[in-house]
Amino acid sequence: MSLTAKEKREYAFLLYKDGSFTQKMIAEKVGAAEKTISEWKQKDNWDAKVKSIKQTREENLMELHNQWAAINLVIRNEQKGVPNASQADIIKKLAASIRDLENEVGYTEAYQVLKKMMIHIQKMDHDKAKELIPFVDSFMQELLKYAV
């Protein structure tokens, strides 16, 4: 299964964002020239993107829960526990956002889990880990196709 140029670029950024790979390693994994990876990194401003992604899913969940608690505090203290229509709508949207964040597993999370799994397998059986790498890479490429 071959990736399109766009998918290679996105996969390269995913690997770069992880921080565990050199540009040479990324180039080998995605099937691009090392110079191409450098160009993508500069043109797409990968370093700035990585900084902006620092807020984790857990931090987003905590912020949503804090917003929900703040609305509930206003409802409890100022409205005798009864939300108005606008507040009820906001609570409904917050609940949906929280549910989505708690249940959705994106390619970033899948990558992190698979990376930890491969490290674990490598400790147990180095040869087996090397044998599994093409399958893990293929799976990540497939996930990436659906994430675009």
PDB file of C-alpha atoms in Angstrom:
ATOM      1  CA  MET A   1       0.000   0.000   0.000  1.00  0.00           C
ATOM      2  CA  SER A   2       1.527   3.263  -1.134  1.00  0.00           C
ATOM      3  CA  LEU A   3       0.891   6.639   0.482  1.00  0.00           C
ATOM      4  CA  THR A   4       0.078   9.746  -1.481  1.00  0.00           C
ATOM      5  CA  ALA A   5       2.449  12.728  -1.202  1.00  0.00           C
ATOM      6  CA  LYS A   6      -0.009  14.428   1.171  1.00  0.00           C
ATOM      7  CA  GLU A   7      -0.229  11.340   3.386  1.00  0.00           C
ATOM      8  CA  LYS A   8       3.575  11.017   3.457  1.00  0.00           C
ATOM      9  CA  ARG A   9       3.854  14.645   4.535  1.00  0.00           C
ATOM     10  CA  GLU A  10       1.294  14.178   7.303  1.00  0.00           C
ATOM     11  CA  TYR A  11       2.863  10.912   8.449  1.00  0.00           C
ATOM     12  CA  ALA A  12       6.266  12.631   8.517  1.00  0.00           C
ATOM     13  CA  PHE A  13       4.865  15.388  10.730  1.00  0.00           C
ATOM     14  CA  LEU A  14       3.317  12.798  13.045  1.00  0.00           C
ATOM     15  CA  LEU A  15       6.710  11.134  13.455  1.00  0.00           C
ATOM     16  CA  TYR A  16       8.436  14.496  13.895  1.00  0.00           C
ATOM     17  CA  LYS A  17       5.910  15.565  16.511  1.00  0.00           C
ATOM     18  CA  ASP A  18       6.712  12.445  18.520  1.00  0.00           C
ATOM     19  CA  GLY A  19      10.263  13.724  19.000  1.00  0.00           C
ATOM     20  CA  SER A  20      11.878  10.274  18.873  1.00  0.00           C
ATOM     21  CA  PHE A  21      12.992  10.311  15.252  1.00  0.00           C
ATOM     22  CA  THR A  22      15.701  12.128  13.351  1.00  0.00           C
ATOM     23  CA  GLN A  23      14.838  13.655   9.999  1.00  0.00           C
ATOM     24  CA  LYS A  24      16.828  10.873   8.349  1.00  0.00           C
ATOM     25  CA  MET A  25      14.766   8.221  10.165  1.00  0.00           C
ATOM     26  CA  ILE A  26      11.546  10.004   9.211  1.00  0.00           C
ATOM     27  CA  ALA A  27      12.639  10.129   5.573  1.00  0.00           C
ATOM     28  CA  GLU A  28      13.293   6.386   5.587  1.00  0.00           C
ATOM     29  CA  LYS A  29       9.955   5.581   7.259  1.00  0.00           C
ATOM     30  CA  VAL A  30       7.818   7.672   4.900  1.00  0.00           C
ATOM     31  CA  GLY A  31       9.826   6.961   1.745  1.00  0.00           C
ATOM     32  CA  ALA A  32      10.970  10.518   1.034  1.00  0.00           C
ATOM     33  CA  ALA A  33      14.314  12.236   0.676  1.00  0.00           C
ATOM     34  CA  GLU A  34      15.834  13.759   3.792  1.00  0.00           C
ATOM     35  CA  LYS A  35      15.955  17.113   1.965  1.00  0.00           C
ATOM     36  CA  THR A  36      12.201  16.841   1.344  1.00  0.00           C
ATOM     37  CA  ILE A  37      11.596  16.319   5.070  1.00  0.00           C
ATOM     38  CA  SER A  38      13.659  19.460   5.814  1.00  0.00           C
ATOM     39  CA  GLU A  39      11.642  21.437   3.263  1.00  0.00           C
ATOM     40  CA  TRP A  40       8.331  20.232   4.720  1.00  0.00           C
ATOM     41  CA  LYS A  41       9.529  21.060   8.222  1.00  0.00           C
ATOM     42  CA  GLN A  42      10.385  24.619   7.212  1.00  0.00           C
ATOM     43  CA  LYS A  43       7.428  25.310   4.880  1.00  0.00           C
ATOM     44  CA  ASP A  44       4.841  23.849   7.268  1.00  0.00           C
ATOM     45  CA  ASN A  45       6.490  25.377  10.350  1.00  0.00           C
ATOM     46  CA  TRP A  46       6.513  22.070  12.212  1.00  0.00           C
ATOM     47  CA  ASP A  47       8.202  23.490  15.308  1.00  0.00           C
ATOM     48  CA  ALA A  48       5.411  26.026  15.846  1.00  0.00           C
ATOM     49  CA  LYS A  49       2.780  23.343  15.228  1.00  0.00           C
ATOM     50  CA  VAL A  50       4.363  21.054  17.806  1.00  0.00           C
ATOM     51  CA  LYS A  51       4.275  23.876  20.354  1.00  0.00           C
ATOM     52  CA  SER A  52       0.597  24.519  19.653  1.00  0.00           C
ATOM     53  CA  ILE A  53      -0.264  20.827  20.079  1.00  0.00           C
ATOM     54  CA  LYS A  54       1.198  20.679  23.570  1.00  0.00           C
ATOM     55  CA  GLN A  55      -2.232  20.894  25.160  1.00  0.00           C
ATOM     56  CA  THR A  56      -3.148  17.298  25.727  1.00  0.00           C
ATOM     57  CA  ARG A  57      -6.522  15.667  25.499  1.00  0.00           C
ATOM     58  CA  GLU A  58      -6.513  15.383  29.301  1.00  0.00           C
ATOM     59  CA  GLU A  59      -5.961  19.138  29.613  1.00  0.00           C
ATOM     60  CA  ASN A  60      -8.833  19.765  27.200  1.00  0.00           C
ATOM     61  CA  LEU A  61     -11.065  17.457  29.233  1.00  0.00           C
ATOM     62  CA  MET A  62     -10.112  19.207  32.455  1.00  0.00           C
ATOM     63  CA  GLU A  63     -10.931  22.584  30.920  1.00  0.00           C
ATOM     64  CA  LEU A  64     -14.342  21.352  29.739  1.00  0.00           C
ATOM     65  CA  HIS A  65     -15.088  19.931  33.192  1.00  0.00           C
ATOM     66  CA  ASN A  66     -14.035  23.240  34.776  1.00  0.00           C
ATOM     67  CA  GLN A  67     -16.388  25.124  32.450  1.00  0.00           C
ATOM     68  CA  TRP A  68     -19.216  22.778  33.367  1.00  0.00           C
ATOM     69  CA  ALA A  69     -18.482  23.271  37.077  1.00  0.00           C
ATOM     70  CA  ALA A  70     -18.463  27.062  36.651  1.00  0.00           C
ATOM     71  CA  ILE A  71     -21.860  27.016  34.946  1.00  0.00           C
ATOM     72  CA  ASN A  72     -23.239  24.732  37.655  1.00  0.00           C
ATOM     73  CA  LEU A  73     -21.936  27.090  40.339  1.00  0.00           C
ATOM     74  CA  VAL A  74     -23.788  30.026  38.761  1.00  0.00           C
ATOM     75  CA  ILE A  75     -26.949  27.922  38.406  1.00  0.00           C
ATOM     76  CA  ARG A  76     -26.741  26.777  42.023  1.00  0.00           C
ATOM     77  CA  ASN A  77     -25.914  30.161  43.557  1.00  0.00           C
ATOM     78  CA  GLU A  78     -27.917  32.544  41.394  1.00  0.00           C
ATOM     79  CA  GLN A  79     -30.800  30.509  40.015  1.00  0.00           C
ATOM     80  CA  LYS A  80     -31.712  28.105  42.812  1.00  0.00           C
ATOM     81  CA  GLY A  81     -30.384  25.138  40.838  1.00  0.00           C
ATOM     82  CA  VAL A  82     -32.477  25.644  37.718  1.00  0.00           C
ATOM     83  CA  PRO A  83     -30.621  26.414  34.477  1.00  0.00           C
ATOM     84  CA  ASN A  84     -32.059  28.746  31.879  1.00  0.00           C
ATOM     85  CA  ALA A  85     -32.392  27.566  28.269  1.00  0.00           C
ATOM     86  CA  SER A  86     -29.018  28.983  27.252  1.00  0.00           C
ATOM     87  CA  GLN A  87     -27.213  27.308  30.150  1.00  0.00           C
ATOM     88  CA  ALA A  88     -28.973  24.000  29.491  1.00  0.00           C
ATOM     89  CA  ASP A  89     -27.807  24.185  25.867  1.00  0.00           C
ATOM     90  CA  ILE A  90     -24.232  24.919  26.934  1.00  0.00           C
ATOM     91  CA  ILE A  91     -24.285  21.979  29.375  1.00  0.00           C
ATOM     92  CA  LYS A  92     -25.575  19.692  26.620  1.00  0.00           C
ATOM     93  CA  LYS A  93     -22.759  20.824  24.290  1.00  0.00           C
ATOM     94  CA  LEU A  94     -20.132  20.456  27.020  1.00  0.00           C
ATOM     95  CA  ALA A  95     -21.376  16.920  27.763  1.00  0.00           C
ATOM     96  CA  ALA A  96     -21.140  16.001  24.074  1.00  0.00           C
ATOM     97  CA  SER A  97     -17.626  17.450  23.796  1.00  0.00           C
ATOM     98  CA  ILE A  98     -16.490  15.578  26.892  1.00  0.00           C
ATOM     99  CA  ARG A  99     -18.009  12.330  25.616  1.00  0.00           C
ATOM    100  CA  ASP A 100     -16.296  12.767  22.242  1.00  0.00           C
ATOM    101  CA  LEU A 101     -12.908  13.449  23.806  1.00  0.00           C
ATOM    102  CA  GLU A 102     -13.221  10.506  26.194  1.00  0.00           C
ATOM    103  CA  ASN A 103     -14.262   8.018  23.518  1.00  0.00           C
ATOM    104  CA  GLU A 104     -12.356   9.065  20.411  1.00  0.00           C
ATOM    105  CA  VAL A 105      -8.967   7.555  19.713  1.00  0.00           C
ATOM    106  CA  GLY A 106      -7.102   9.404  17.017  1.00  0.00           C
ATOM    107  CA  TYR A 107      -3.981   8.416  15.175  1.00  0.00           C
ATOM    108  CA  THR A 108      -1.814  10.304  17.675  1.00  0.00           C
ATOM    109  CA  GLU A 109      -3.098   8.231  20.586  1.00  0.00           C
ATOM    110  CA  ALA A 110      -2.886   5.032  18.551  1.00  0.00           C
ATOM    111  CA  TYR A 111       0.699   5.874  17.649  1.00  0.00           C
ATOM    112  CA  GLN A 112       1.649   6.451  21.292  1.00  0.00           C
ATOM    113  CA  VAL A 113       0.101   3.143  22.381  1.00  0.00           C
ATOM    114  CA  LEU A 114       1.699   1.199  19.531  1.00  0.00           C
ATOM    115  CA  LYS A 115       5.073   2.773  20.261  1.00  0.00           C
ATOM    116  CA  LYS A 116       4.874   1.664  23.915  1.00  0.00           C
ATOM    117  CA  MET A 117       3.719  -1.781  22.833  1.00  0.00           C
ATOM    118  CA  MET A 118       6.651  -2.131  20.423  1.00  0.00           C
ATOM    119  CA  ILE A 119       9.117  -1.130  23.163  1.00  0.00           C
ATOM    120  CA  HIS A 120       7.552  -3.742  25.425  1.00  0.00           C
ATOM    121  CA  ILE A 121       7.747  -6.455  22.743  1.00  0.00           C
ATOM    122  CA  GLN A 122      11.318  -5.455  21.935  1.00  0.00           C
ATOM    123  CA  LYS A 123      12.311  -6.090  25.564  1.00  0.00           C
ATOM    124  CA  MET A 124      10.760  -9.567  25.397  1.00  0.00           C
ATOM    125  CA  ASP A 125      11.768 -10.581  21.868  1.00  0.00           C
ATOM    126  CA  HIS A 126      13.828  -8.200  19.746  1.00  0.00           C
ATOM    127  CA  ASP A 127      13.442 -10.262  16.557  1.00  0.00           C
ATOM    128  CA  LYS A 128       9.668 -10.448  16.942  1.00  0.00           C
ATOM    129  CA  ALA A 129       9.532  -6.649  17.357  1.00  0.00           C
ATOM    130  CA  LYS A 130      11.470  -6.197  14.105  1.00  0.00           C
ATOM    131  CA  GLU A 131       9.084  -8.624  12.414  1.00  0.00           C
ATOM    132  CA  LEU A 132       6.055  -6.596  13.592  1.00  0.00           C
ATOM    133  CA  ILE A 133       7.295  -3.148  12.487  1.00  0.00           C
ATOM    134  CA  PRO A 134       5.907  -3.402   8.914  1.00  0.00           C
ATOM    135  CA  PHE A 135       2.490  -4.334  10.308  1.00  0.00           C
ATOM    136  CA  VAL A 136       2.505  -1.431  12.766  1.00  0.00           C
ATOM    137  CA  ASP A 137       3.619   0.975  10.032  1.00  0.00           C
ATOM    138  CA  SER A 138       0.913  -0.308   7.696  1.00  0.00           C
ATOM    139  CA  PHE A 139      -1.727   0.106  10.394  1.00  0.00           C
ATOM    140  CA  MET A 140      -0.615   3.685  11.112  1.00  0.00           C
ATOM    141  CA  GLN A 141      -0.683   4.522   7.412  1.00  0.00           C
ATOM    142  CA  GLU A 142      -4.222   3.171   7.207  1.00  0.00           C
ATOM    143  CA  LEU A 143      -5.300   5.271  10.212  1.00  0.00           C
ATOM    144  CA  LEU A 144      -3.689   8.307   8.663  1.00  0.00           C
ATOM    145  CA  LYS A 145      -5.769   7.880   5.504  1.00  0.00           C
ATOM    146  CA  TYR A 146      -8.971   8.127   7.557  1.00  0.00           C
ATOM    147  CA  ALA A 147      -7.685  11.051   9.622  1.00  0.00           C
ATOM    148  CA  VAL A 148      -7.079  13.311   6.647  1.00  0.00           C
TER     149      VAL A 148
END
